[in-house]
Coordinates of C-alpha atoms and ligand atoms in Angstrom, one line a residue:
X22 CA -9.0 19.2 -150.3
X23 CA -5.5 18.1 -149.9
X24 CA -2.8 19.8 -148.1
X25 CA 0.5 20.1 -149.4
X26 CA 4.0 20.1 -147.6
X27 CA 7.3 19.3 -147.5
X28 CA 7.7 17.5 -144.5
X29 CA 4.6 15.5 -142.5
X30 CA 5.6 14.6 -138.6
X31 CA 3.8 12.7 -136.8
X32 CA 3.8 12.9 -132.8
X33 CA 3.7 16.7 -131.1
X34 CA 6.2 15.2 -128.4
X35 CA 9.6 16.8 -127.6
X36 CA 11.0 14.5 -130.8
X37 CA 8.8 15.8 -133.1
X38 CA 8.6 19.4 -131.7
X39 CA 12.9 19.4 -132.0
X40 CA 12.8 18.3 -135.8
X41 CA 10.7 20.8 -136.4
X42 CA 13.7 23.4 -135.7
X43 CA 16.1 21.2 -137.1
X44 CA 14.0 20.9 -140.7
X45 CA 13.1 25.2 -140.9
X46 CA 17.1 25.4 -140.3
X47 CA 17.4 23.6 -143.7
X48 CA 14.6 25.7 -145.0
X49 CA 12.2 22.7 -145.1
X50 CA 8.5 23.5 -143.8
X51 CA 6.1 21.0 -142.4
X52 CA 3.2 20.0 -140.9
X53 CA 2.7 18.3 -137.5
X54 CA 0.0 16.0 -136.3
X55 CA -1.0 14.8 -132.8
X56 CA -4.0 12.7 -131.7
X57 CA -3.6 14.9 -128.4
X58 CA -5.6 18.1 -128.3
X59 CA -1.7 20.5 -127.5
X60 CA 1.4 19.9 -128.4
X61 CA 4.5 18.4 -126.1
X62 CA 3.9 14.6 -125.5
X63 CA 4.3 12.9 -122.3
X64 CA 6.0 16.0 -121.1
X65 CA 2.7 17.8 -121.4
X66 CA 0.3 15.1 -120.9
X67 CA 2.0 13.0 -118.3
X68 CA 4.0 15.1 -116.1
X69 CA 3.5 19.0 -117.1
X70 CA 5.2 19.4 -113.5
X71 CA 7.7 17.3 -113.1
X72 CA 11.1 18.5 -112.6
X73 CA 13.3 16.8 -115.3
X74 CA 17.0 17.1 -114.9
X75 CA 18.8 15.3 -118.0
X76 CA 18.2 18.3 -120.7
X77 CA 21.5 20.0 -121.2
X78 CA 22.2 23.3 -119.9
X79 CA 18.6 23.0 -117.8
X80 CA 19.8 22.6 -114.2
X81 CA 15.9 22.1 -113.7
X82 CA 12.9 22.6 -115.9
X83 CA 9.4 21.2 -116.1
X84 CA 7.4 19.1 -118.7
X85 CA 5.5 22.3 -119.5
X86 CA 8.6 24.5 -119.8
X87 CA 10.7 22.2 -121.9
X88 CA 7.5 22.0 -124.1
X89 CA 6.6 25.8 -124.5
X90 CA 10.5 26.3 -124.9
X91 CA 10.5 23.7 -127.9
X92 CA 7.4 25.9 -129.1
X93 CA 8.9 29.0 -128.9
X94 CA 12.2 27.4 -130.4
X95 CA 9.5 25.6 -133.7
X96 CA 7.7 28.7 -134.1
X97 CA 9.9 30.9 -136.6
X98 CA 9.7 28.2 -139.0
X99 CA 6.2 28.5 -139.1
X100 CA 4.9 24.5 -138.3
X101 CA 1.3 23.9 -139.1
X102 CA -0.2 21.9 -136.2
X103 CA -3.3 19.3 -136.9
X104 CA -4.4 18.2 -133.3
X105 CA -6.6 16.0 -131.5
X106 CA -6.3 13.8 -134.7
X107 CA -4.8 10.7 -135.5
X108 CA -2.8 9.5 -138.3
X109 CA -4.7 6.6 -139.4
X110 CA -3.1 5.4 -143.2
X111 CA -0.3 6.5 -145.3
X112 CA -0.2 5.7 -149.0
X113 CA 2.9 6.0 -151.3
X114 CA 1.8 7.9 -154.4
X115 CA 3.3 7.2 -158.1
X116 CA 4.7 10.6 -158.0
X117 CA 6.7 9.3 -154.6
X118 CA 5.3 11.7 -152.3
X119 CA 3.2 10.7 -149.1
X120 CA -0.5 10.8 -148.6
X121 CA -1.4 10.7 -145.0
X122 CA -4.6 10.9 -143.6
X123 CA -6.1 11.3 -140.4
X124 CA -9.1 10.3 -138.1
X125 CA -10.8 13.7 -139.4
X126 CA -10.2 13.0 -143.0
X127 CA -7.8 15.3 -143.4
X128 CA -5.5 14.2 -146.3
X129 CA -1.7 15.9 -146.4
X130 CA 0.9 15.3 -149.2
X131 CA 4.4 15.3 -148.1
X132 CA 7.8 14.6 -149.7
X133 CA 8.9 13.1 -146.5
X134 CA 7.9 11.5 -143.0
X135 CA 9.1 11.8 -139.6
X136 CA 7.4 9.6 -137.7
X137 CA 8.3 10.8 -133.7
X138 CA 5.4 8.9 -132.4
X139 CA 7.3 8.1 -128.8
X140 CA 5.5 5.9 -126.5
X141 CA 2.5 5.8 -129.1
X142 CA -1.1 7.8 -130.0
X143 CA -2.5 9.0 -126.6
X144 CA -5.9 7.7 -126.9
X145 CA -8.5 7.8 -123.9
X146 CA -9.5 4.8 -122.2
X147 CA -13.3 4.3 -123.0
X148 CA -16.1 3.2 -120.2
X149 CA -16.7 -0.6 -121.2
X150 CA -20.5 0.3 -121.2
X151 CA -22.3 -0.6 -124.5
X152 CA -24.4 1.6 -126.8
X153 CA -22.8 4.6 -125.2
X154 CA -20.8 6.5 -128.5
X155 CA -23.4 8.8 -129.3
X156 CA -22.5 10.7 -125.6
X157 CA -19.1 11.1 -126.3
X158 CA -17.8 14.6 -126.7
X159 CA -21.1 15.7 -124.9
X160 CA -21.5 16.7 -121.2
X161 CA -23.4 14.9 -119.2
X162 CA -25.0 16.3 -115.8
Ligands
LIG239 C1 6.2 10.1 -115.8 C2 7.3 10.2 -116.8 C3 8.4 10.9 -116.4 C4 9.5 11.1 -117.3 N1 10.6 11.8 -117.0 C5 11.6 11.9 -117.8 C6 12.8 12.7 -117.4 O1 12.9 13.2 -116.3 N2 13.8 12.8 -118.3 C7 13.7 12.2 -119.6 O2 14.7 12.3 -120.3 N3 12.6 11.5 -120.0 C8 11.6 11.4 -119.1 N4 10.5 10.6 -119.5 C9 10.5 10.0 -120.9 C10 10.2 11.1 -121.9 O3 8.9 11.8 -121.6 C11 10.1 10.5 -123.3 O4 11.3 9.9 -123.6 C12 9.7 11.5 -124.3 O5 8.5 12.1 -124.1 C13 9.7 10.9 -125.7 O6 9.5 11.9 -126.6 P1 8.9 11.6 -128.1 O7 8.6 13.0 -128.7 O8 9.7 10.6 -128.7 O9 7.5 10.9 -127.8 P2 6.1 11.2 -127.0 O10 6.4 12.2 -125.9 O11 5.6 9.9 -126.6 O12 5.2 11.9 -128.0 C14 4.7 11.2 -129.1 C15 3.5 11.9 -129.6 O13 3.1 11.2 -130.8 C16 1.7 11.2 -130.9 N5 1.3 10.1 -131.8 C17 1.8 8.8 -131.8 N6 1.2 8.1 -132.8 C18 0.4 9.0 -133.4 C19 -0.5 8.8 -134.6 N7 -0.7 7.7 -135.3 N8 -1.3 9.9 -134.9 C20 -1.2 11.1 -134.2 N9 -0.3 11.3 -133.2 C21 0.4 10.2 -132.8 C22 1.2 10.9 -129.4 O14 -0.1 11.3 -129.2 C23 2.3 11.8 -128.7 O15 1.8 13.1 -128.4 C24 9.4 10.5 -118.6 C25 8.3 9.8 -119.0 C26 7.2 9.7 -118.1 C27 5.9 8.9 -118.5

């Protein structure tokens, strides 16, 4: 089945979480799409504790907070967030919409792309042992 929306962003970070607020002011809805498994970037990935100090009218405020602030900010606007997924291909259609799809094979048409991708997909950094795919995603004890 394929999705449909107005606007496709791709990255979760504070770029992509911002536009989303910036896009429902203009009455434009979308759909966000992050390889990471929560929203927020490097803020939430790299440094969720870290003081930062340049955001205006913040004298102080964390990775975390500046990202569950951005939330908060996004949520009116209703975003639809497709996680722990990457965008793999994007097609342009005859109809000239967008047809992106993911790592999951989800497919999502989209007038429009942001792409707010920062620093890059967040991808884990796998052991360099052979024949060892079928434990991924599995405990082992
Ligand atoms: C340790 C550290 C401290 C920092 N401190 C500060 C500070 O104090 N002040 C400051 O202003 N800046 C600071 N920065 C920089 C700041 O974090 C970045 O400038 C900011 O996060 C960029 O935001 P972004 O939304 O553009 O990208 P990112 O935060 O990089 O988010 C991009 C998102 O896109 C996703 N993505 C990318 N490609 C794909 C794809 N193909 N499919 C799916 N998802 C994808 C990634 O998984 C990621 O979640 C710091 C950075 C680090 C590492």
């Amino acid at each position: 089945m394929i999705e449909k929306t107005d606007v496709v962003i791709i990255g979760a970070g504070p770029v992509g979480l911002f536009a989303i607020f910036e896009l429902g002011l203009l009455n434009i809805s979308c759909h966000v799409i992050d390889n990471l498994d929560k929203p927020g970037g490097q803020c939430a990935e790299l440094y969720p504790e870290k003081p930062i100090y340049d955001i205006p009218s913040r004298v102080s405020i964390s990775g975390q907070e500046l990202t569950d602030d951005l939330l908060a900010q996004a949520k009116p606007f209703k975003p639809v967030y497709h996680l722990s997924q990457q965008v793999e291909k994007i097609e342009k259609l005859e109809s000239g919409e967008w047809l992106i799809m993911t790592s999951v094979n989800k497919s999502i048409k989209a007038k429009c792309i942001v792409i707010a991708a920062g620093a890059g997909s967040f991808v884990p950094r796998k052991l360099p042992i052979s024949d060892i795919a079928h434990l991924e995603e599995k405990n082992i004890l």
